[in-house]
Amino acid sequence: MTREKRLLLALPALSAVALPVAGQSQEKGGSKPYNIVYIMSDDHSYQTISCYDGSLNRTPNIDRIANEGLRFTNSFVTNSISGPSRAAMLTGKFSHKNGMTTNATRFDSTQVTFPRLLQNAGYQTAIFGKWHLKSEPGGFDKWDVLVGQGFYFNPVFIVPEGRVTREGYSTDIITDLSLDWLEKERDTTKPFCLIIHHKAPHRNWMPDTKDIDLYEDMTFPIPDNFYDNYEGRPAAAGQEMSIAGDELDYAFDLKLNSEDIRTRLKLNLDFAIKRLDPMQRKEWDRVYDSVLTDFRNSNLTGKELAEWKFQRYMKDYLKCIKSLDDNIGRVLDYLQENGMMENTMIVYTSDQGFYMGEHGWFDKRFMYEESFRTPLVVRMPDNASEYGKRGDVTEMVQNIDYAPTILDLAGVHVPNEMDGESFLPLLTGKKVKNWRKSLYYHYFEYPAEHAVRRHYGVRTGRYKLIKFYGHDIDNWELYDLQNDPREMNNIYNHPSYAKVQKELHRELVKLAKQYDDPVEKNPIQN
Ligand SMILES: [Ca+2]
């Protein structure tokens, strides 16, 4: 498509011109314009996706997307937390530019987003599931989203007319809504962009009753840095997201439901399980009453207690992943059975990565690898032969690239104001010059839950430089990811890395300037 045509498609007043063409090809299940099905979960670690790491569990349906398409092995976020990540994904911009710096911020949903641009170009756009941006969704023909974080069981949704409670399990319901829209509601003469945002596997990891017995007999390996002492890393030492500590709440997170276990988040557990209907509650109590009995009888302390907590955390988390993977399979089957694989791009990702006990943690936020990275698998439309690459994409991509990529595939002009880049050129089989060699990151949410200090940084193929700043901290960290992939040794000011350190400082200043982050005005050179 020529640049002129792309510009025309992007103009709202002319969008009708594009529709008859779009309709013809859609009816035949032909090629352009391509549809987009974008599936994103909440807090899904790549460690628990078998096409990335098969040591913990199996995810055959997510693997199927990778096996028939692409697995991105260097996929990252810009700010590892829910609302900011969602805003970066929608706008193609860093947090300081789209305004959504923390979960406490309200997203201005009137700004330019890829769904709005697609809508203007004649696409039908829909979003189901988690929104978590406080404002009403904008740029969607259809939206049906969870209230805030949402509930796992019998959740409440917001629709333009008000609130509606739906019976069942959130991952099933969000998939049902999405498939119903595809089957019954969408205008089949138009191309579409369907966004499916799951609540799972967010804390407090409440499994569906059908999966509630899974993994109960399994023992998962403890990560080799589970007992990290955080030497040389004051921000890591100061976090409050330790599995061994009280932050992994005995009531809310471990589901020990007893009047004598009155923890900080006990009321959250009461609130969550009150939503279960009698049948759901019967299954719930059968499993978690038995866990409570085991907890009381074993009378654990110290390392044994920490490892018992780790095992409970892993079991509940992985139970939620089972339902997620099953429901992704339902979407793939629908698209396959309806001849839509030819002209539909399918994306699966998470709003960020997550710790599965590495450094002793659950949660995210840090620029360390487990939460800076995010899984990304993509199945390109079969008819998009110009993007014929399959297998691994090893270049560094970031969630700000999703909007430009999707617009590029749709033939819609990518606004210059977006920070991200379309990664479609990486899929053509031709060598791409000038693809980014470094990534920028900035996390803002402190003081807040989990006490992760504000930080920004740069990551290259081999090294990472991080500055923790504000309040009670002012500290640099430097890692050699080749020699220290677990990021245990802060080598900042180590003489043998002096040259690397200087280059990374220069790169960080360059990126802050390139992305207009005001942090550049601060004295970030030492
Ligand atoms: Ca999240």
Short mmCIF file of C-alpha atoms and ligand atoms in Angstrom, two decimals:
data_model
loop_
_atom_site.label_atom_id
_atom_site.label_comp_id
_atom_site.label_asym_id
_atom_site.label_seq_id
_atom_site.Cartn_x
_atom_site.Cartn_y
_atom_site.Cartn_z
CA MET A 1 0.00 0.00 0.00
CA THR A 2 1.34 3.43 -0.86
CA ARG A 3 1.91 6.05 1.79
CA GLU A 4 -0.85 8.20 0.23
CA LYS A 5 -3.38 5.40 0.52
CA ARG A 6 -2.47 4.83 4.14
CA LEU A 7 -3.02 8.48 4.89
CA LEU A 8 -6.41 8.40 3.21
CA LEU A 9 -7.47 5.40 5.25
CA ALA A 10 -6.49 7.20 8.41
CA LEU A 11 -8.88 10.07 7.76
CA PRO A 12 -12.23 9.60 9.48
CA ALA A 13 -14.27 11.45 6.86
CA LEU A 14 -13.00 9.19 4.12
CA SER A 15 -13.28 5.93 6.00
CA ALA A 16 -16.49 4.95 4.22
CA VAL A 17 -14.53 4.88 0.96
CA ALA A 18 -12.50 2.00 2.28
CA LEU A 19 -15.42 -0.07 3.50
CA PRO A 20 -16.81 -1.68 0.32
CA VAL A 21 -13.32 -2.96 -0.51
CA ALA A 22 -12.86 -4.14 3.03
CA GLY A 23 -16.26 -5.84 2.95
CA GLN A 24 -15.60 -7.74 -0.26
CA SER A 25 -12.38 -9.25 0.89
CA GLN A 26 -13.73 -10.01 4.38
CA GLU A 27 -16.75 -11.88 2.98
CA LYS A 28 -14.47 -14.12 0.94
CA GLY A 29 -12.18 -14.62 3.92
CA GLY A 30 -9.49 -13.23 1.61
CA SER A 31 -6.47 -11.13 2.39
CA LYS A 32 -6.30 -7.41 3.14
CA PRO A 33 -7.46 -5.69 5.20
CA TYR A 34 -6.32 -8.04 7.93
CA ASN A 35 -8.18 -8.58 11.17
CA ILE A 36 -6.48 -8.40 14.56
CA VAL A 37 -7.18 -10.57 17.60
CA TYR A 38 -5.09 -9.26 20.47
CA ILE A 39 -5.14 -11.35 23.65
CA MET A 40 -3.41 -9.99 26.74
CA SER A 41 -3.38 -11.48 30.22
CA ASP A 42 -2.43 -9.83 33.49
CA ASP A 43 0.88 -10.79 35.16
CA HIS A 44 1.60 -13.88 33.06
CA SER A 45 5.29 -14.82 33.38
CA TYR A 46 7.17 -16.29 30.40
CA GLN A 47 8.55 -18.84 32.92
CA THR A 48 5.07 -20.44 32.94
CA ILE A 49 4.60 -20.70 29.15
CA SER A 50 5.96 -23.95 27.80
CA CYS A 51 7.15 -22.53 24.48
CA TYR A 52 9.50 -20.34 26.56
CA ASP A 53 10.27 -22.65 29.46
CA GLY A 54 8.68 -26.07 29.81
CA SER A 55 10.01 -26.85 33.26
CA LEU A 56 6.92 -25.82 35.25
CA ASN A 57 3.79 -26.50 33.18
CA ARG A 58 2.30 -26.98 29.73
CA THR A 59 0.47 -24.33 27.68
CA PRO A 60 -0.36 -26.11 24.42
CA ASN A 61 -2.59 -23.37 23.03
CA ILE A 62 -0.20 -20.47 23.59
CA ASP A 63 2.54 -22.72 22.20
CA ARG A 64 0.38 -23.30 19.12
CA ILE A 65 0.48 -19.56 18.32
CA ALA A 66 4.28 -19.67 18.54
CA ASN A 67 4.58 -22.94 16.62
CA GLU A 68 2.47 -21.65 13.75
CA GLY A 69 3.97 -18.18 14.00
CA LEU A 70 6.57 -16.27 15.95
CA ARG A 71 8.10 -16.36 19.39
CA PHE A 72 9.70 -13.08 20.45
CA THR A 73 12.63 -13.93 22.70
CA ASN A 74 13.50 -10.34 23.61
CA SER A 75 10.17 -8.71 24.33
CA PHE A 76 9.98 -6.01 27.02
CA VAL A 77 7.68 -3.40 28.59
CA THR A 78 8.32 0.29 29.31
CA ASN A 79 6.92 0.44 32.87
CA SER A 80 6.18 -2.90 34.49
CA ILE A 81 2.73 -2.40 35.97
CA SER A 82 -0.85 -2.78 34.80
CA GLY A 83 -2.40 0.60 33.92
CA PRO A 84 0.81 2.16 32.58
CA SER A 85 1.54 -0.92 30.48
CA ARG A 86 -1.98 -0.94 29.02
CA ALA A 87 -1.71 2.77 28.19
CA ALA A 88 1.69 2.27 26.51
CA MET A 89 0.26 -0.57 24.47
CA LEU A 90 -2.77 1.46 23.31
CA THR A 91 -0.89 4.70 22.55
CA GLY A 92 2.52 3.45 21.41
CA LYS A 93 4.01 5.97 23.84
CA PHE A 94 6.03 5.96 27.05
CA SER A 95 4.19 6.65 30.31
CA HIS A 96 5.50 10.21 30.69
CA LYS A 97 3.99 11.02 27.27
CA ASN A 98 0.60 9.28 27.52
CA GLY A 99 0.16 10.53 31.09
CA MET A 100 -0.45 7.11 32.68
CA THR A 101 2.62 6.87 34.91
CA THR A 102 1.10 4.83 37.78
CA ASN A 103 -2.01 2.80 38.57
CA ALA A 104 -3.28 5.83 40.50
CA THR A 105 -3.40 7.94 37.34
CA ARG A 106 -6.50 8.31 35.16
CA PHE A 107 -5.93 7.54 31.48
CA ASP A 108 -7.14 10.20 29.06
CA SER A 109 -8.97 7.90 26.65
CA THR A 110 -9.67 10.72 24.18
CA GLN A 111 -6.02 10.65 23.05
CA VAL A 112 -4.72 8.93 19.94
CA THR A 113 -4.70 5.14 20.32
CA PHE A 114 -4.38 2.37 17.74
CA PRO A 115 -8.01 1.20 18.20
CA ARG A 116 -9.24 4.75 17.53
CA LEU A 117 -7.10 5.04 14.39
CA LEU A 118 -8.33 1.64 13.19
CA GLN A 119 -11.92 2.69 13.88
CA ASN A 120 -11.40 5.86 11.85
CA ALA A 121 -10.06 3.73 9.00
CA GLY A 122 -13.19 1.59 8.84
CA TYR A 123 -12.33 -1.19 11.29
CA GLN A 124 -14.84 -2.43 13.80
CA THR A 125 -13.20 -2.34 17.22
CA ALA A 126 -14.11 -4.16 20.43
CA ILE A 127 -12.60 -4.76 23.86
CA PHE A 128 -13.67 -7.31 26.47
CA GLY A 129 -12.25 -7.87 29.95
CA LYS A 130 -9.80 -5.87 31.99
CA TRP A 131 -9.44 -2.16 31.18
CA HIS A 132 -8.04 -0.78 34.46
CA LEU A 133 -7.49 2.78 33.21
CA LYS A 134 -10.24 4.50 35.26
CA SER A 135 -11.68 6.45 32.29
CA GLU A 136 -14.32 5.02 29.96
CA PRO A 137 -12.84 3.11 27.01
CA GLY A 138 -12.51 5.31 23.90
CA GLY A 139 -12.07 4.28 20.26
CA PHE A 140 -14.20 1.14 20.55
CA ASP A 141 -17.48 0.31 18.80
CA LYS A 142 -18.10 -2.22 21.54
CA TRP A 143 -16.72 -2.34 25.07
CA ASP A 144 -17.61 -4.52 27.99
CA VAL A 145 -14.97 -4.26 30.70
CA LEU A 146 -14.34 -5.35 34.28
CA VAL A 147 -14.71 -2.88 37.11
CA GLY A 148 -11.15 -2.01 38.25
CA GLN A 149 -9.10 -5.15 38.84
CA GLY A 150 -12.23 -7.25 38.46
CA PHE A 151 -13.30 -10.40 40.30
CA TYR A 152 -12.43 -13.97 39.38
CA PHE A 153 -15.90 -15.27 40.21
CA ASN A 154 -19.24 -13.84 39.08
CA PRO A 155 -17.55 -10.57 38.08
CA VAL A 156 -19.11 -7.14 37.54
CA PHE A 157 -18.67 -5.51 34.12
CA ILE A 158 -19.20 -1.94 32.96
CA VAL A 159 -21.00 -1.41 29.67
CA PRO A 160 -22.09 1.96 28.20
CA GLU A 161 -25.53 1.50 29.83
CA GLY A 162 -24.25 0.71 33.31
CA ARG A 163 -23.08 -2.27 35.34
CA VAL A 164 -23.86 -5.93 34.85
CA THR A 165 -22.89 -8.96 36.96
CA ARG A 166 -22.22 -12.16 35.05
CA GLU A 167 -22.21 -15.64 36.55
CA GLY A 168 -19.21 -17.87 36.11
CA TYR A 169 -15.43 -17.63 36.00
CA SER A 170 -13.84 -14.48 34.58
CA THR A 171 -11.52 -16.14 32.03
CA ASP A 172 -14.45 -18.13 30.59
CA ILE A 173 -16.79 -15.14 30.59
CA ILE A 174 -14.33 -12.80 28.84
CA THR A 175 -13.82 -15.46 26.15
CA ASP A 176 -17.58 -16.06 25.83
CA LEU A 177 -18.19 -12.33 25.32
CA SER A 178 -15.44 -12.15 22.70
CA LEU A 179 -16.64 -15.18 20.74
CA ASP A 180 -20.28 -14.06 20.95
CA TRP A 181 -19.29 -10.72 19.48
CA LEU A 182 -17.36 -12.41 16.66
CA GLU A 183 -20.21 -14.82 15.93
CA LYS A 184 -23.33 -12.74 16.41
CA GLU A 185 -22.67 -9.07 16.73
CA ARG A 186 -19.88 -7.81 14.52
CA ASP A 187 -20.51 -6.41 11.09
CA THR A 188 -19.01 -9.07 8.82
CA THR A 189 -18.57 -6.57 6.00
CA LYS A 190 -15.89 -4.77 7.99
CA PRO A 191 -12.43 -5.82 9.14
CA PHE A 192 -12.15 -5.98 12.90
CA CYS A 193 -9.80 -5.52 15.81
CA LEU A 194 -10.81 -7.59 18.83
CA ILE A 195 -9.00 -7.00 22.12
CA ILE A 196 -9.37 -9.70 24.77
CA HIS A 197 -7.92 -8.65 28.13
CA HIS A 198 -7.97 -11.33 30.80
CA LYS A 199 -7.93 -10.68 34.51
CA ALA A 200 -6.03 -13.92 35.12
CA PRO A 201 -3.51 -14.71 36.46
CA HIS A 202 -3.48 -11.57 38.65
CA ARG A 203 -3.16 -11.79 42.41
CA ASN A 204 -4.81 -13.41 44.38
CA TRP A 205 -4.70 -16.30 41.85
CA MET A 206 -8.18 -17.80 42.37
CA PRO A 207 -8.55 -20.88 40.16
CA ASP A 208 -11.66 -22.01 38.36
CA THR A 209 -13.39 -24.87 40.19
CA LYS A 210 -12.70 -27.20 37.23
CA ASP A 211 -8.95 -26.69 37.73
CA ILE A 212 -8.93 -26.46 41.51
CA ASP A 213 -7.36 -29.90 42.09
CA LEU A 214 -4.54 -29.48 39.58
CA TYR A 215 -0.90 -29.57 40.74
CA GLU A 216 -1.85 -30.44 44.33
CA ASP A 217 0.55 -33.41 44.32
CA MET A 218 3.38 -31.58 42.61
CA THR A 219 6.49 -30.01 44.12
CA PHE A 220 8.00 -27.19 42.11
CA PRO A 221 11.73 -26.42 42.07
CA ILE A 222 12.84 -23.50 44.24
CA PRO A 223 14.70 -20.88 42.13
CA ASP A 224 18.43 -20.83 42.88
CA ASN A 225 18.23 -17.20 44.03
CA PHE A 226 15.09 -17.64 46.16
CA TYR A 227 17.16 -16.79 49.26
CA ASP A 228 18.75 -13.69 47.72
CA ASN A 229 20.30 -11.43 50.39
CA TYR A 230 20.18 -8.35 48.08
CA GLU A 231 23.78 -7.41 48.79
CA GLY A 232 24.78 -4.26 46.89
CA ARG A 233 21.18 -3.62 45.83
CA PRO A 234 19.37 -1.40 48.37
CA ALA A 235 16.21 -1.02 46.25
CA ALA A 236 15.89 -4.80 45.99
CA ALA A 237 16.44 -5.06 49.74
CA GLY A 238 13.75 -2.44 50.39
CA GLN A 239 10.90 -4.04 48.41
CA GLU A 240 7.82 -5.55 50.03
CA MET A 241 7.01 -8.41 47.67
CA SER A 242 8.68 -11.31 49.37
CA ILE A 243 7.09 -14.76 49.34
CA ALA A 244 8.71 -15.61 52.67
CA GLY A 245 7.53 -12.36 54.28
CA ASP A 246 4.05 -11.28 55.36
CA GLU A 247 3.54 -9.53 52.02
CA LEU A 248 2.37 -12.85 50.58
CA ASP A 249 -0.73 -12.69 52.69
CA TYR A 250 -1.76 -15.83 54.59
CA ALA A 251 -5.45 -15.09 54.15
CA PHE A 252 -5.81 -13.30 50.81
CA ASP A 253 -2.99 -14.93 48.83
CA LEU A 254 -2.71 -18.33 50.48
CA LYS A 255 -6.49 -18.63 51.00
CA LEU A 256 -6.22 -19.75 54.65
CA ASN A 257 -9.75 -18.90 55.67
CA SER A 258 -9.99 -18.89 59.44
CA GLU A 259 -11.14 -16.33 61.99
CA ASP A 260 -7.86 -16.63 63.89
CA ILE A 261 -5.81 -15.76 60.77
CA ARG A 262 -6.53 -12.05 60.72
CA THR A 263 -3.97 -10.63 58.32
CA ARG A 264 -3.70 -7.22 56.63
CA LEU A 265 -5.68 -8.51 53.64
CA LYS A 266 -8.11 -10.84 55.45
CA LEU A 267 -11.08 -8.66 54.43
CA ASN A 268 -10.05 -8.94 50.76
CA LEU A 269 -10.31 -12.72 51.02
CA ASP A 270 -13.71 -12.48 52.72
CA PHE A 271 -14.91 -10.16 49.97
CA ALA A 272 -13.58 -12.39 47.15
CA ILE A 273 -15.02 -15.69 48.38
CA LYS A 274 -18.36 -14.15 49.32
CA ARG A 275 -18.93 -13.90 45.58
CA LEU A 276 -18.86 -17.66 45.08
CA ASP A 277 -22.20 -19.37 44.59
CA PRO A 278 -22.97 -22.44 46.80
CA MET A 279 -21.62 -24.94 44.25
CA GLN A 280 -18.44 -22.95 43.67
CA ARG A 281 -18.03 -22.44 47.41
CA LYS A 282 -18.38 -26.16 48.10
CA GLU A 283 -15.50 -26.98 45.75
CA TRP A 284 -13.46 -24.06 47.10
CA ASP A 285 -13.83 -25.12 50.72
CA ARG A 286 -13.10 -28.75 49.89
CA VAL A 287 -9.63 -27.80 48.61
CA TYR A 288 -8.69 -24.82 50.78
CA ASP A 289 -10.02 -26.28 54.03
CA SER A 290 -7.66 -29.14 53.38
CA VAL A 291 -4.80 -26.68 52.76
CA LEU A 292 -5.65 -24.98 56.07
CA THR A 293 -5.56 -28.32 57.87
CA ASP A 294 -2.20 -29.14 56.30
CA PHE A 295 -0.87 -25.72 57.34
CA ARG A 296 -1.96 -26.19 60.96
CA ASN A 297 -0.76 -29.78 61.24
CA SER A 298 2.66 -29.16 59.75
CA ASN A 299 3.45 -26.24 62.07
CA LEU A 300 6.25 -25.00 59.84
CA THR A 301 8.77 -22.25 60.54
CA GLY A 302 11.73 -20.62 58.81
CA LYS A 303 12.81 -22.01 55.44
CA GLU A 304 10.25 -24.81 55.54
CA LEU A 305 7.45 -22.30 55.95
CA ALA A 306 8.83 -20.06 53.18
CA GLU A 307 9.01 -23.02 50.82
CA TRP A 308 5.51 -24.19 51.75
CA LYS A 309 4.26 -20.70 50.85
CA PHE A 310 6.19 -20.83 47.57
CA GLN A 311 4.56 -24.17 46.67
CA ARG A 312 1.05 -22.84 47.44
CA TYR A 313 1.73 -19.72 45.36
CA MET A 314 2.95 -21.77 42.38
CA LYS A 315 0.01 -24.17 42.51
CA ASP A 316 -2.67 -21.48 42.55
CA TYR A 317 -0.93 -19.40 39.89
CA LEU A 318 -0.55 -22.37 37.54
CA LYS A 319 -4.17 -23.44 38.06
CA CYS A 320 -5.19 -20.00 36.73
CA ILE A 321 -2.86 -20.45 33.73
CA LYS A 322 -4.59 -23.71 32.83
CA SER A 323 -7.93 -21.95 32.37
CA LEU A 324 -6.23 -19.12 30.48
CA ASP A 325 -4.58 -21.51 28.04
CA ASP A 326 -7.80 -23.50 27.56
CA ASN A 327 -9.68 -20.32 26.71
CA ILE A 328 -7.00 -19.15 24.26
CA GLY A 329 -7.52 -22.55 22.61
CA ARG A 330 -11.23 -21.79 22.25
CA VAL A 331 -10.44 -18.57 20.39
CA LEU A 332 -7.93 -20.31 18.10
CA ASP A 333 -10.42 -23.08 17.35
CA TYR A 334 -13.12 -20.56 16.50
CA LEU A 335 -10.84 -18.68 14.11
CA GLN A 336 -9.67 -21.95 12.53
CA GLU A 337 -13.17 -23.37 12.14
CA ASN A 338 -14.39 -20.16 10.55
CA GLY A 339 -11.60 -19.86 8.00
CA MET A 340 -10.18 -16.76 9.62
CA MET A 341 -6.55 -17.83 10.07
CA GLU A 342 -5.87 -16.62 6.53
CA ASN A 343 -6.55 -12.99 7.23
CA THR A 344 -6.24 -12.56 11.00
CA MET A 345 -3.19 -11.60 13.05
CA ILE A 346 -3.27 -13.23 16.49
CA VAL A 347 -1.22 -11.80 19.35
CA TYR A 348 -0.73 -13.22 22.81
CA THR A 349 1.12 -11.23 25.44
CA SER A 350 0.92 -10.12 29.07
CA ASP A 351 0.88 -6.60 30.52
CA GLN A 352 4.30 -7.47 31.98
CA GLY A 353 6.34 -10.36 33.32
CA PHE A 354 6.21 -11.70 36.88
CA TYR A 355 8.46 -13.28 39.51
CA MET A 356 7.97 -16.97 40.16
CA GLY A 357 10.11 -16.92 43.29
CA GLU A 358 13.24 -15.47 41.66
CA HIS A 359 14.94 -13.16 44.22
CA GLY A 360 12.34 -14.60 46.65
CA TRP A 361 9.53 -12.60 45.05
CA PHE A 362 6.07 -12.51 43.58
CA ASP A 363 4.83 -9.34 41.75
CA LYS A 364 6.62 -7.22 39.11
CA ARG A 365 7.66 -3.47 38.83
CA PHE A 366 11.47 -3.83 38.75
CA MET A 367 13.56 -3.41 35.60
CA TYR A 368 15.15 -6.77 36.41
CA GLU A 369 14.63 -9.33 33.68
CA GLU A 370 11.67 -11.35 35.05
CA SER A 371 9.35 -8.34 35.17
CA PHE A 372 10.94 -6.13 32.47
CA ARG A 373 10.42 -8.92 29.96
CA THR A 374 6.98 -10.01 28.82
CA PRO A 375 5.91 -12.99 26.74
CA LEU A 376 4.98 -12.23 23.13
CA VAL A 377 3.87 -14.77 20.53
CA VAL A 378 2.27 -13.77 17.24
CA ARG A 379 0.60 -15.73 14.49
CA MET A 380 0.58 -13.71 11.28
CA PRO A 381 -2.30 -14.04 8.79
CA ASP A 382 -1.59 -16.97 6.44
CA ASN A 383 -2.18 -14.66 3.50
CA ALA A 384 0.36 -12.07 4.67
CA SER A 385 3.11 -13.76 2.68
CA GLU A 386 5.25 -10.63 2.68
CA TYR A 387 5.75 -11.22 6.42
CA GLY A 388 6.65 -14.86 6.00
CA LYS A 389 9.17 -15.25 8.82
CA ARG A 390 8.40 -18.03 11.32
CA GLY A 391 10.19 -19.09 14.49
CA ASP A 392 12.13 -16.84 16.83
CA VAL A 393 12.42 -13.07 16.57
CA THR A 394 15.48 -12.15 18.61
CA GLU A 395 15.54 -8.37 18.14
CA MET A 396 14.52 -6.27 21.17
CA VAL A 397 10.88 -5.17 20.95
CA GLN A 398 8.83 -3.25 23.51
CA ASN A 399 5.09 -2.89 24.19
CA ILE A 400 5.13 0.60 22.59
CA ASP A 401 5.76 -1.28 19.31
CA TYR A 402 2.38 -3.04 19.32
CA ALA A 403 0.34 0.00 18.20
CA PRO A 404 2.63 0.91 15.27
CA THR A 405 2.84 -2.74 14.21
CA ILE A 406 -0.92 -3.27 14.19
CA LEU A 407 -1.51 0.01 12.32
CA ASP A 408 1.20 -0.91 9.83
CA LEU A 409 -0.44 -4.29 9.18
CA ALA A 410 -3.80 -2.57 8.72
CA GLY A 411 -2.28 -0.13 6.23
CA VAL A 412 -3.03 2.82 8.48
CA HIS A 413 -0.52 5.65 8.83
CA VAL A 414 1.53 5.45 12.04
CA PRO A 415 1.60 8.89 13.71
CA ASN A 416 5.08 10.31 14.23
CA GLU A 417 4.21 11.04 17.86
CA MET A 418 4.27 7.31 18.70
CA ASP A 419 7.52 6.27 20.38
CA GLY A 420 7.34 2.66 19.22
CA GLU A 421 8.26 1.14 15.86
CA SER A 422 6.42 -1.34 13.68
CA PHE A 423 8.18 -4.68 13.96
CA LEU A 424 6.74 -5.94 10.66
CA PRO A 425 10.02 -5.23 8.81
CA LEU A 426 11.63 -7.83 11.11
CA LEU A 427 9.27 -10.43 9.62
CA THR A 428 10.08 -9.91 5.94
CA GLY A 429 13.21 -12.03 5.89
CA LYS A 430 15.28 -9.04 4.80
CA LYS A 431 17.99 -7.58 6.96
CA VAL A 432 16.72 -4.59 8.94
CA LYS A 433 19.26 -1.84 9.42
CA ASN A 434 18.96 0.57 12.32
CA TRP A 435 16.69 -1.55 14.53
CA ARG A 436 17.07 -0.38 18.13
CA LYS A 437 20.12 -1.60 20.02
CA SER A 438 18.96 -0.38 23.44
CA LEU A 439 15.76 -0.08 25.48
CA TYR A 440 14.54 2.65 27.80
CA TYR A 441 12.51 2.01 30.97
CA HIS A 442 10.92 4.19 33.64
CA TYR A 443 8.91 3.06 36.68
CA PHE A 444 7.16 5.73 38.77
CA GLU A 445 4.91 4.10 41.38
CA TYR A 446 6.43 4.87 44.79
CA PRO A 447 5.40 5.25 47.57
CA ALA A 448 2.93 2.46 46.92
CA GLU A 449 2.09 -1.20 47.52
CA HIS A 450 5.23 -3.38 47.41
CA ALA A 451 7.56 -0.41 47.99
CA VAL A 452 9.56 -0.68 44.76
CA ARG A 453 11.52 2.56 44.39
CA ARG A 454 11.20 4.76 41.31
CA HIS A 455 13.77 3.96 38.68
CA TYR A 456 14.76 4.38 35.09
CA GLY A 457 17.37 2.70 33.01
CA VAL A 458 18.80 1.40 29.79
CA ARG A 459 19.29 -2.17 28.58
CA THR A 460 21.47 -3.20 25.66
CA GLY A 461 21.95 -6.73 24.34
CA ARG A 462 24.40 -7.48 27.12
CA TYR A 463 24.27 -4.80 29.82
CA LYS A 464 21.79 -2.97 32.00
CA LEU A 465 22.18 0.32 33.86
CA ILE A 466 19.50 1.35 36.39
CA LYS A 467 19.10 4.48 38.48
CA PHE A 468 16.89 4.20 41.60
CA TYR A 469 15.92 7.67 42.75
CA GLY A 470 13.66 9.82 44.91
CA HIS A 471 12.56 9.72 48.54
CA ASP A 472 15.11 7.63 50.44
CA ILE A 473 17.24 6.36 47.59
CA ASP A 474 19.79 7.56 45.05
CA ASN A 475 21.64 4.57 43.68
CA TRP A 476 23.01 3.16 40.44
CA GLU A 477 23.09 -0.50 39.46
CA LEU A 478 24.96 -2.09 36.58
CA TYR A 479 24.64 -5.70 35.37
CA ASP A 480 26.49 -7.83 32.89
CA LEU A 481 23.62 -10.05 31.74
CA GLN A 482 25.92 -12.45 29.96
CA ASN A 483 27.96 -13.29 33.07
CA ASP A 484 25.20 -12.62 35.59
CA PRO A 485 21.79 -13.35 34.00
CA ARG A 486 20.09 -13.47 37.43
CA GLU A 487 21.28 -9.90 38.22
CA MET A 488 22.83 -10.74 41.56
CA ASN A 489 26.07 -8.74 41.25
CA ASN A 490 25.80 -4.99 40.98
CA ILE A 491 29.04 -4.05 39.23
CA TYR A 492 28.51 -0.30 39.20
CA ASN A 493 31.87 1.43 39.65
CA HIS A 494 33.71 -1.85 39.19
CA PRO A 495 37.01 -0.82 37.52
CA SER A 496 36.90 -3.46 34.78
CA TYR A 497 33.52 -2.15 33.61
CA ALA A 498 34.47 1.54 33.59
CA LYS A 499 34.27 1.86 29.80
CA VAL A 500 30.94 -0.02 29.62
CA GLN A 501 29.55 2.13 32.43
CA LYS A 502 30.50 5.33 30.62
CA GLU A 503 28.92 4.13 27.38
CA LEU A 504 25.70 3.14 29.14
CA HIS A 505 25.47 6.54 30.81
CA ARG A 506 25.83 8.12 27.40
CA GLU A 507 23.16 5.81 25.95
CA LEU A 508 20.77 6.55 28.81
CA VAL A 509 21.08 10.30 28.26
CA LYS A 510 20.53 9.76 24.54
CA LEU A 511 17.36 7.72 25.07
CA ALA A 512 15.92 10.08 27.70
CA LYS A 513 16.40 12.89 25.20
CA GLN A 514 15.03 10.89 22.27
CA TYR A 515 11.87 10.04 24.22
CA ASP A 516 11.54 13.50 25.82
CA ASP A 517 11.66 12.15 29.35
CA PRO A 518 12.25 15.15 31.64
CA VAL A 519 14.52 12.97 33.77
CA GLU A 520 17.25 13.99 31.32
CA LYS A 521 17.29 17.40 32.97
CA ASN A 522 18.32 15.76 36.22
CA PRO A 523 21.98 15.09 36.86
CA ILE A 524 21.97 11.47 35.79
CA GLN A 525 25.67 11.48 34.96
CA ASN A 526 27.73 10.86 38.07
CA CA B 1 -0.31 -6.71 35.49
#
